[in-house]
Amino acid sequence: MDRVNATTPSASSADDPARAAFAALRTPEGEQLLAELRDHDPADELATATRLRRTHPAELVSAALGQARLRQRAVAKFGAEDAYRMYFTPNGVEQATRTSVAAHRAARFAGLGVRSVADLCCGIGGDAIALARAGISVLAVDRDPLTAEVARANAEALGLGELIEVRCADVTEIDTAPYDAVFVDPARRGGRGRIFDPEAYSPPLSWATAAALKAPRAALKIAPGIPHEAIGPEAEAEWISDGGDVKEAVLWYGEGFAPGSFRATLLPSGAALSAPAPLPAPPVGPVGRYLYEPDGAVIRAHLVADLVERCGGRLVDETIAYITSDRRYSSPYVAGYEVTDELPFSMKRLKTLLRERRVGVLTVKKRGSAVEPEELRRRMKLSGPNVATVFLTRVAGAPTMLIGHPLG
């Protein structure tokens, strides 16, 4: 979410052009412009701006066009019904939690009887909205004045103003004792882009963890690539994917969670795989009739060994998260394929095989290979009515091509 936790609040919107522009958007004239621009084509933006500036101030037109672009981008995360009523900042769209993920997290809190949450580093309010819709009252805090104003506007626009109190303040100065739970989403981006060191988050991971441990229950949003050794034994660590894409990781603290355990949750189904502790390394062996590709959340949670055991399989390589088995296995945590060919890596040999089989549509998947899928497809010169999937990977350390098709 849009976090600027190191910025000193300014005195008023008159001192800040961005806040002044946002205030103008919330006037009747600004709302009218936004409604008119809902379905505008960005390719026609110059002509649209020229036309609108004949009857509206140029600054307002620029602000409305910028907000219209952000709303269009936000549809993918928030859905059209919410996105076209909400307000955004550029960082807010980029970093806001997807609605499905925020709703999942809110449901876990609500299911444990949580009725009030201090949302620290609330950004534009995406998580606060999900919590409020789960019937939870929220104190939403962000230090950046514009971000706080946007969060407040979003709560009002969605009819949640009575459940969401927005406060512009330094999160480190907030007393969270009156609340049933704490949610912290530290900033993981800086002036140079994504931040990988958890102690360089704003606020640092150590502060966020300490704040979480003081609360009866807490959730701490972190980057999905966080090293497991950076996760303390007090936390239940959950990795969440939505539609097959890993979106985030959450550390849960307090009553109702399982300290030291690892969990992978798949949305939209809600299927969850968990283990009380890291599992032993799975066996490695030759490629069998079937190949299984674990969901990214399972891989991040280091739960591949659990699936290997469930399907009676093995890894194709000790460093690659492809599972192979001689028996067919169905699970929401893997995509399954039947393997027809196993070949040493060779562009020429693959091209010949695909031409012989009249493959016109090729899905390329890779793990442990430097070859780019688009470049491979271009060089294959595909033609024909048939389809195939090729896996570019390593088998027992050797560059290998596995050809097959998805299980029905």
Tab-separated table of C-alpha atoms in Angstrom:
chain	number	residue	atom	x	y	z
A	1	MET	CA	0.000	0.000	0.000
A	2	ASP	CA	1.004	3.623	-0.302
A	3	ARG	CA	3.289	4.128	2.697
A	4	VAL	CA	5.311	7.273	3.325
A	5	ASN	CA	5.975	6.670	6.997
A	6	ALA	CA	8.975	8.975	7.092
A	7	THR	CA	7.209	12.065	5.776
A	8	THR	CA	6.355	14.899	8.146
A	9	PRO	CA	2.680	15.908	7.839
A	10	SER	CA	2.160	19.331	6.276
A	11	ALA	CA	-0.094	21.939	7.858
A	12	SER	CA	-2.853	22.000	5.257
A	13	SER	CA	-3.714	20.986	1.735
A	14	ALA	CA	-3.017	24.558	0.619
A	15	ASP	CA	0.681	23.887	1.258
A	16	ASP	CA	0.664	20.726	-0.858
A	17	PRO	CA	-0.311	20.839	-4.578
A	18	ALA	CA	-1.109	17.100	-4.592
A	19	ARG	CA	-3.520	17.469	-1.681
A	20	ALA	CA	-5.064	20.565	-3.244
A	21	ALA	CA	-5.616	18.671	-6.505
A	22	PHE	CA	-7.198	15.790	-4.594
A	23	ALA	CA	-9.509	18.158	-2.726
A	24	ALA	CA	-10.619	19.608	-6.078
A	25	LEU	CA	-11.537	16.136	-7.308
A	26	ARG	CA	-13.986	15.780	-4.435
A	27	THR	CA	-15.948	18.891	-5.367
A	28	PRO	CA	-19.147	18.494	-7.446
A	29	GLU	CA	-17.231	19.667	-10.521
A	30	GLY	CA	-14.446	17.159	-9.893
A	31	GLU	CA	-16.877	14.298	-9.319
A	32	GLN	CA	-18.682	15.186	-12.544
A	33	LEU	CA	-15.418	15.067	-14.472
A	34	LEU	CA	-14.494	11.687	-12.989
A	35	ALA	CA	-17.903	10.274	-13.906
A	36	GLU	CA	-17.479	11.549	-17.467
A	37	LEU	CA	-14.008	10.005	-17.722
A	38	ARG	CA	-14.977	6.562	-16.412
A	39	ASP	CA	-14.771	4.825	-19.795
A	40	HIS	CA	-12.403	7.167	-21.592
A	41	ASP	CA	-9.687	5.693	-23.804
A	42	PRO	CA	-6.173	6.679	-22.618
A	43	ALA	CA	-5.089	6.688	-26.273
A	44	ASP	CA	-7.392	9.690	-26.790
A	45	GLU	CA	-6.194	11.527	-23.702
A	46	LEU	CA	-4.710	14.545	-25.524
A	47	ALA	CA	-7.918	15.224	-27.428
A	48	THR	CA	-9.976	14.637	-24.283
A	49	ALA	CA	-7.833	17.037	-22.259
A	50	THR	CA	-8.070	19.718	-24.949
A	51	ARG	CA	-11.855	19.431	-25.034
A	52	LEU	CA	-12.328	19.466	-21.259
A	53	ARG	CA	-10.027	22.445	-20.713
A	54	ARG	CA	-12.449	24.614	-22.659
A	55	THR	CA	-14.934	24.366	-19.776
A	56	HIS	CA	-12.859	23.329	-16.727
A	57	PRO	CA	-9.632	24.562	-15.068
A	58	ALA	CA	-6.554	22.949	-16.587
A	59	GLU	CA	-5.284	21.763	-13.174
A	60	LEU	CA	-8.567	20.016	-12.430
A	61	VAL	CA	-8.623	18.340	-15.844
A	62	SER	CA	-5.083	17.029	-15.324
A	63	ALA	CA	-5.959	15.710	-11.868
A	64	ALA	CA	-9.150	14.052	-13.136
A	65	LEU	CA	-7.382	12.380	-16.044
A	66	GLY	CA	-4.695	11.064	-13.709
A	67	GLN	CA	-7.294	9.724	-11.282
A	68	ALA	CA	-9.243	8.143	-14.146
A	69	ARG	CA	-6.119	6.265	-15.243
A	70	LEU	CA	-5.522	5.042	-11.693
A	71	ARG	CA	-9.113	3.836	-11.360
A	72	GLN	CA	-8.827	1.861	-14.571
A	73	ARG	CA	-5.643	0.207	-13.281
A	74	ALA	CA	-7.288	-0.495	-9.924
A	75	VAL	CA	-10.120	-2.534	-11.453
A	76	ALA	CA	-7.843	-5.604	-11.555
A	77	LYS	CA	-7.407	-5.488	-7.761
A	78	PHE	CA	-10.658	-3.989	-6.508
A	79	GLY	CA	-13.222	-4.823	-9.196
A	80	ALA	CA	-15.063	-2.216	-11.261
A	81	GLU	CA	-17.853	-1.567	-8.751
A	82	ASP	CA	-15.420	-0.432	-6.034
A	83	ALA	CA	-12.580	0.940	-8.160
A	84	TYR	CA	-14.738	3.541	-9.911
A	85	ARG	CA	-15.981	4.861	-6.560
A	86	MET	CA	-12.598	4.908	-4.851
A	87	TYR	CA	-9.617	7.255	-5.025
A	88	PHE	CA	-5.998	6.272	-5.556
A	89	THR	CA	-2.422	7.459	-5.586
A	90	PRO	CA	0.115	5.915	-8.002
A	91	ASN	CA	1.837	3.996	-5.202
A	92	GLY	CA	-1.532	3.109	-3.727
A	93	VAL	CA	-2.597	1.252	-6.859
A	94	GLU	CA	0.753	-0.463	-7.145
A	95	GLN	CA	1.037	-1.628	-3.547
A	96	ALA	CA	-2.549	-2.032	-2.352
A	97	THR	CA	-3.672	-5.495	-1.312
A	98	ARG	CA	-5.907	-7.283	-3.781
A	99	THR	CA	-9.496	-7.399	-2.476
A	100	SER	CA	-9.643	-11.216	-2.435
A	101	VAL	CA	-6.484	-11.428	-0.307
A	102	ALA	CA	-7.567	-8.677	2.084
A	103	ALA	CA	-10.964	-10.363	2.482
A	104	HIS	CA	-9.298	-13.690	3.292
A	105	ARG	CA	-7.186	-12.077	5.985
A	106	ALA	CA	-10.168	-10.188	7.420
A	107	ALA	CA	-12.154	-13.437	7.533
A	108	ARG	CA	-9.431	-15.130	9.599
A	109	PHE	CA	-9.574	-12.286	12.116
A	110	ALA	CA	-13.375	-12.246	12.208
A	111	GLY	CA	-13.506	-16.016	12.623
A	112	LEU	CA	-11.529	-15.675	15.862
A	113	GLY	CA	-13.935	-13.104	17.263
A	114	VAL	CA	-11.831	-10.021	16.539
A	115	ARG	CA	-14.037	-6.916	16.582
A	116	SER	CA	-11.493	-4.088	16.457
A	117	VAL	CA	-8.179	-3.740	14.610
A	118	ALA	CA	-5.462	-1.091	14.562
A	119	ASP	CA	-4.371	-0.993	10.900
A	120	LEU	CA	-0.882	0.509	11.016
A	121	CYS	CA	0.467	1.867	7.720
A	122	CYS	CA	-3.031	1.713	6.208
A	123	GLY	CA	-2.183	3.244	2.827
A	124	ILE	CA	-5.239	3.995	0.702
A	125	GLY	CA	-7.354	1.760	2.945
A	126	GLY	CA	-7.732	-1.508	1.049
A	127	ASP	CA	-7.226	-3.705	4.117
A	128	ALA	CA	-9.297	-1.410	6.336
A	129	ILE	CA	-12.172	-1.738	3.852
A	130	ALA	CA	-12.002	-5.547	3.944
A	131	LEU	CA	-11.882	-5.558	7.742
A	132	ALA	CA	-14.868	-3.205	7.976
A	133	ARG	CA	-16.857	-5.335	5.558
A	134	ALA	CA	-16.186	-8.285	7.872
A	135	GLY	CA	-17.882	-6.318	10.651
A	136	ILE	CA	-14.670	-5.156	12.339
A	137	SER	CA	-14.130	-1.559	13.477
A	138	VAL	CA	-10.799	-0.168	12.304
A	139	LEU	CA	-8.362	2.532	13.306
A	140	ALA	CA	-6.479	3.169	10.040
A	141	VAL	CA	-3.187	5.027	10.479
A	142	ASP	CA	-0.768	6.465	7.949
A	143	ARG	CA	1.720	9.297	8.384
A	144	ASP	CA	1.428	10.728	4.877
A	145	PRO	CA	-1.331	13.389	4.836
A	146	LEU	CA	-2.468	12.765	1.252
A	147	THR	CA	-2.570	9.001	1.789
A	148	ALA	CA	-4.638	9.439	4.933
A	149	GLU	CA	-7.060	11.730	3.090
A	150	VAL	CA	-7.438	9.171	0.301
A	151	ALA	CA	-8.097	6.390	2.829
A	152	ARG	CA	-10.748	8.532	4.525
A	153	ALA	CA	-12.374	9.351	1.193
A	154	ASN	CA	-12.472	5.661	0.276
A	155	ALA	CA	-14.137	4.704	3.544
A	156	GLU	CA	-16.794	7.345	2.947
A	157	ALA	CA	-17.244	6.480	-0.733
A	158	LEU	CA	-17.951	2.837	0.130
A	159	GLY	CA	-20.295	3.650	3.027
A	160	LEU	CA	-17.875	2.417	5.695
A	161	GLY	CA	-17.109	5.702	7.416
A	162	GLU	CA	-18.761	4.641	10.680
A	163	LEU	CA	-16.497	1.598	10.989
A	164	ILE	CA	-13.224	3.147	9.814
A	165	GLU	CA	-11.486	5.957	11.693
A	166	VAL	CA	-8.548	7.339	9.693
A	167	ARG	CA	-5.762	9.058	11.581
A	168	CYS	CA	-2.740	10.842	10.099
A	169	ALA	CA	0.021	9.976	12.551
A	170	ASP	CA	3.303	8.155	13.043
A	171	VAL	CA	2.377	4.505	13.603
A	172	THR	CA	5.144	4.116	16.177
A	173	GLU	CA	3.282	6.543	18.451
A	174	ILE	CA	-0.092	4.755	18.347
A	175	ASP	CA	-1.396	3.052	21.491
A	176	THR	CA	-2.808	-0.239	20.248
A	177	ALA	CA	-3.818	-1.562	23.693
A	178	PRO	CA	-7.571	-0.833	23.216
A	179	TYR	CA	-7.777	-3.015	20.097
A	180	ASP	CA	-8.408	-6.745	19.750
A	181	ALA	CA	-5.758	-7.074	17.055
A	182	VAL	CA	-3.058	-5.226	15.151
A	183	PHE	CA	-2.340	-5.357	11.434
A	184	VAL	CA	0.954	-3.944	10.144
A	185	ASP	CA	1.905	-3.495	6.499
A	186	PRO	CA	5.352	-1.861	6.423
A	187	ALA	CA	6.520	0.000	3.326
A	188	ARG	CA	8.639	-2.278	1.172
A	189	ARG	CA	9.469	0.262	-1.508
A	190	GLY	CA	11.796	3.228	-1.401
A	191	GLY	CA	13.058	5.855	-3.797
A	192	ARG	CA	15.059	3.202	-5.664
A	193	GLY	CA	12.313	0.602	-5.870
A	194	ARG	CA	11.626	-2.601	-3.965
A	195	ILE	CA	13.324	-3.102	-0.581
A	196	PHE	CA	14.629	-6.603	0.127
A	197	ASP	CA	16.167	-6.111	3.585
A	198	PRO	CA	13.337	-6.487	6.149
A	199	GLU	CA	15.131	-4.111	8.505
A	200	ALA	CA	15.000	-1.447	5.789
A	201	TYR	CA	11.188	-1.617	5.716
A	202	SER	CA	9.390	1.447	7.061
A	203	PRO	CA	8.879	0.738	9.908
A	204	PRO	CA	11.518	-2.029	10.227
A	205	LEU	CA	10.423	-5.639	10.543
A	206	SER	CA	11.818	-5.793	14.088
A	207	TRP	CA	9.562	-2.916	15.192
A	208	ALA	CA	6.537	-4.424	13.440
A	209	THR	CA	7.201	-7.797	15.078
A	210	ALA	CA	7.485	-6.196	18.508
A	211	ALA	CA	4.189	-4.366	17.933
A	212	ALA	CA	2.554	-7.628	16.868
A	213	LEU	CA	3.769	-9.509	19.941
A	214	LYS	CA	2.256	-6.908	22.257
A	215	ALA	CA	-1.242	-7.428	20.833
A	216	PRO	CA	-3.668	-10.260	21.692
A	217	ARG	CA	-3.647	-11.147	17.997
A	218	ALA	CA	-1.785	-9.671	15.062
A	219	ALA	CA	-1.009	-10.016	11.370
A	220	LEU	CA	2.122	-8.686	9.718
A	221	LYS	CA	2.214	-8.442	5.932
A	222	ILE	CA	5.624	-9.179	4.432
A	223	ALA	CA	7.168	-9.832	1.030
A	224	PRO	CA	6.601	-13.444	-0.119
A	225	GLY	CA	10.301	-13.846	-0.801
A	226	ILE	CA	11.326	-13.289	2.819
A	227	PRO	CA	13.950	-15.816	3.983
A	228	HIS	CA	12.481	-18.368	6.365
A	229	GLU	CA	15.280	-17.716	8.833
A	230	ALA	CA	13.968	-14.145	9.223
A	231	ILE	CA	10.672	-15.492	10.594
A	232	GLY	CA	10.569	-15.853	14.367
A	233	PRO	CA	9.250	-19.005	16.071
A	234	GLU	CA	6.307	-17.054	17.539
A	235	ALA	CA	4.673	-16.614	14.143
A	236	GLU	CA	2.477	-18.755	11.957
A	237	ALA	CA	3.710	-17.998	8.435
A	238	GLU	CA	1.174	-18.051	5.599
A	239	TRP	CA	1.825	-17.613	1.891
A	240	ILE	CA	-1.192	-16.665	-0.234
A	241	SER	CA	-1.678	-17.136	-3.963
A	242	ASP	CA	-4.612	-15.875	-6.004
A	243	GLY	CA	-5.353	-17.473	-9.341
A	244	GLY	CA	-1.975	-19.211	-9.228
A	245	ASP	CA	0.070	-16.053	-8.574
A	246	VAL	CA	1.759	-15.622	-5.189
A	247	LYS	CA	0.555	-12.291	-3.811
A	248	GLU	CA	1.931	-11.986	-0.305
A	249	ALA	CA	3.012	-13.582	2.931
A	250	VAL	CA	1.510	-12.936	6.350
A	251	LEU	CA	2.894	-13.611	9.809
A	252	TRP	CA	0.143	-14.354	12.339
A	253	TYR	CA	0.604	-13.967	16.083
A	254	GLY	CA	-1.490	-14.754	19.136
A	255	GLU	CA	-4.322	-16.996	20.208
A	256	GLY	CA	-5.876	-19.103	17.461
A	257	PHE	CA	-2.747	-19.365	15.305
A	258	ALA	CA	-0.027	-22.042	15.210
A	259	PRO	CA	3.416	-20.657	16.120
A	260	GLY	CA	6.249	-22.091	14.064
A	261	SER	CA	3.983	-23.588	11.408
A	262	PHE	CA	3.966	-22.925	7.661
A	263	ARG	CA	0.818	-22.586	5.590
A	264	ALA	CA	-0.028	-22.160	1.900
A	265	THR	CA	-3.458	-20.779	1.011
A	266	LEU	CA	-4.890	-20.816	-2.503
A	267	LEU	CA	-7.520	-18.311	-3.543
A	268	PRO	CA	-10.246	-18.144	-4.653
A	269	SER	CA	-10.903	-21.704	-3.403
A	270	GLY	CA	-9.494	-21.107	0.075
A	271	ALA	CA	-7.715	-24.476	0.050
A	272	ALA	CA	-4.989	-24.466	2.700
A	273	LEU	CA	-2.014	-26.781	3.192
A	274	SER	CA	0.006	-26.584	6.389
A	275	ALA	CA	2.767	-28.289	8.322
A	276	PRO	CA	3.832	-27.756	11.944
A	277	ALA	CA	7.497	-27.351	10.997
A	278	PRO	CA	9.798	-27.567	7.958
A	279	LEU	CA	9.718	-31.046	6.454
A	280	PRO	CA	12.741	-33.245	5.569
A	281	ALA	CA	14.117	-32.959	2.053
A	282	PRO	CA	12.078	-35.097	-0.372
A	283	PRO	CA	13.618	-37.923	-2.437
A	284	VAL	CA	14.954	-37.340	-5.953
A	285	GLY	CA	14.556	-39.806	-8.802
A	286	PRO	CA	13.913	-40.421	-12.490
A	287	VAL	CA	11.047	-38.836	-14.394
A	288	GLY	CA	7.894	-40.915	-14.271
A	289	ARG	CA	4.720	-40.867	-16.321
A	290	TYR	CA	3.338	-37.774	-14.582
A	291	LEU	CA	4.750	-34.368	-13.693
A	292	TYR	CA	3.257	-32.097	-11.052
A	293	GLU	CA	3.851	-28.369	-10.776
A	294	PRO	CA	3.168	-27.095	-7.227
A	295	ASP	CA	1.407	-23.784	-6.675
A	296	GLY	CA	3.818	-20.958	-5.926
A	297	ALA	CA	2.470	-20.521	-2.392
A	298	VAL	CA	3.302	-24.180	-1.652
A	299	ILE	CA	6.838	-23.640	-2.919
A	300	ARG	CA	7.325	-20.437	-0.898
A	301	ALA	CA	6.021	-22.164	2.234
A	302	HIS	CA	8.510	-25.030	1.714
A	303	LEU	CA	5.685	-27.561	1.620
A	304	VAL	CA	6.683	-29.334	-1.598
A	305	ALA	CA	7.892	-32.318	0.421
A	306	ASP	CA	4.359	-32.769	1.775
A	307	LEU	CA	2.993	-33.068	-1.771
A	308	VAL	CA	5.783	-35.447	-2.775
A	309	GLU	CA	4.714	-37.737	0.042
A	310	ARG	CA	1.017	-37.437	-0.812
A	311	CYS	CA	1.457	-38.435	-4.453
A	312	GLY	CA	4.051	-41.120	-3.785
A	313	GLY	CA	6.529	-39.250	-5.956
A	314	ARG	CA	9.924	-37.624	-6.010
A	315	LEU	CA	11.644	-34.498	-7.298
A	316	VAL	CA	13.243	-34.511	-10.751
A	317	ASP	CA	16.192	-32.575	-9.289
A	318	GLU	CA	17.051	-31.642	-5.713
A	319	THR	CA	17.002	-27.917	-6.562
A	320	ILE	CA	13.857	-27.884	-8.769
A	321	ALA	CA	10.243	-27.836	-7.513
A	322	TYR	CA	8.884	-30.243	-10.130
A	323	ILE	CA	7.403	-33.443	-8.719
A	324	THR	CA	7.216	-36.631	-10.742
A	325	SER	CA	5.254	-39.795	-10.027
A	326	ASP	CA	4.217	-43.009	-11.708
A	327	ARG	CA	0.629	-42.634	-10.575
A	328	ARG	CA	-1.997	-40.075	-11.386
A	329	TYR	CA	-2.697	-37.629	-8.579
A	330	SER	CA	-5.296	-34.881	-8.277
A	331	SER	CA	-4.915	-31.959	-5.875
A	332	PRO	CA	-5.724	-28.237	-5.806
A	333	TYR	CA	-2.095	-27.606	-4.862
A	334	VAL	CA	-0.587	-28.863	-8.117
A	335	ALA	CA	-1.130	-28.677	-11.854
A	336	GLY	CA	-0.703	-32.139	-13.352
A	337	TYR	CA	0.754	-33.204	-16.714
A	338	GLU	CA	1.302	-36.490	-18.509
A	339	VAL	CA	4.846	-36.731	-19.829
A	340	THR	CA	5.261	-38.122	-23.344
A	341	ASP	CA	8.952	-37.357	-23.947
A	342	GLU	CA	12.125	-36.720	-21.960
A	343	LEU	CA	14.978	-35.331	-24.048
A	344	PRO	CA	18.335	-33.635	-23.443
A	345	PHE	CA	18.010	-29.931	-24.117
A	346	SER	CA	18.327	-29.187	-27.849
A	347	MET	CA	16.529	-26.455	-29.770
A	348	LYS	CA	17.017	-28.339	-33.026
A	349	ARG	CA	15.667	-31.593	-31.664
A	350	LEU	CA	12.637	-29.866	-30.113
A	351	LYS	CA	11.867	-28.071	-33.370
A	352	THR	CA	11.945	-31.354	-35.270
A	353	LEU	CA	9.692	-33.105	-32.771
A	354	LEU	CA	7.114	-30.290	-32.769
A	355	ARG	CA	7.060	-30.164	-36.568
A	356	GLU	CA	6.549	-33.932	-36.797
A	357	ARG	CA	3.640	-33.725	-34.361
A	358	ARG	CA	2.150	-30.657	-36.061
A	359	VAL	CA	2.136	-28.588	-32.909
A	360	GLY	CA	0.841	-25.068	-33.537
A	361	VAL	CA	0.317	-23.969	-29.929
A	362	LEU	CA	3.131	-24.512	-27.437
A	363	THR	CA	3.046	-23.712	-23.717
A	364	VAL	CA	6.551	-23.211	-22.361
A	365	LYS	CA	7.298	-23.609	-18.670
A	366	LYS	CA	10.699	-23.398	-17.098
A	367	ARG	CA	12.540	-23.846	-13.847
A	368	GLY	CA	16.299	-23.897	-13.768
A	369	SER	CA	16.680	-22.786	-17.400
A	370	ALA	CA	17.930	-19.492	-18.817
A	371	VAL	CA	15.948	-19.839	-22.068
A	372	GLU	CA	13.157	-17.268	-22.481
A	373	PRO	CA	9.790	-18.803	-23.480
A	374	GLU	CA	8.994	-16.170	-26.113
A	375	GLU	CA	12.380	-16.602	-27.760
A	376	LEU	CA	11.924	-20.371	-27.829
A	377	ARG	CA	8.462	-20.120	-29.410
A	378	ARG	CA	9.778	-17.717	-32.040
A	379	ARG	CA	12.554	-20.081	-33.037
A	380	MET	CA	10.238	-23.109	-33.230
A	381	LYS	CA	8.195	-21.611	-36.154
A	382	LEU	CA	5.093	-23.445	-34.944
A	383	SER	CA	2.439	-24.648	-37.368
A	384	GLY	CA	-0.353	-27.190	-37.050
A	385	PRO	CA	-3.577	-28.036	-35.228
A	386	ASN	CA	-2.099	-29.695	-32.141
A	387	VAL	CA	-0.994	-28.364	-28.762
A	388	ALA	CA	1.791	-29.353	-26.380
A	389	THR	CA	3.570	-28.249	-23.226
A	390	VAL	CA	7.339	-28.240	-22.849
A	391	PHE	CA	9.165	-27.991	-19.527
A	392	LEU	CA	12.687	-26.599	-19.684
A	393	THR	CA	14.370	-27.758	-16.514
A	394	ARG	CA	17.106	-29.893	-15.020
A	395	VAL	CA	16.834	-33.588	-14.284
A	396	ALA	CA	19.549	-34.888	-11.977
A	397	GLY	CA	21.511	-31.730	-12.801
A	398	ALA	CA	21.325	-32.079	-16.594
A	399	PRO	CA	19.474	-29.558	-18.819
A	400	THR	CA	16.377	-31.423	-19.983
A	401	MET	CA	13.182	-30.972	-22.012
A	402	LEU	CA	10.021	-32.705	-20.831
A	403	ILE	CA	7.152	-32.706	-23.324
A	404	GLY	CA	3.596	-33.517	-22.403
A	405	HIS	CA	0.053	-32.230	-21.933
A	406	PRO	CA	-2.140	-31.178	-18.997
A	407	LEU	CA	-4.207	-33.821	-17.268
A	408	GLY	CA	-7.892	-33.382	-18.048
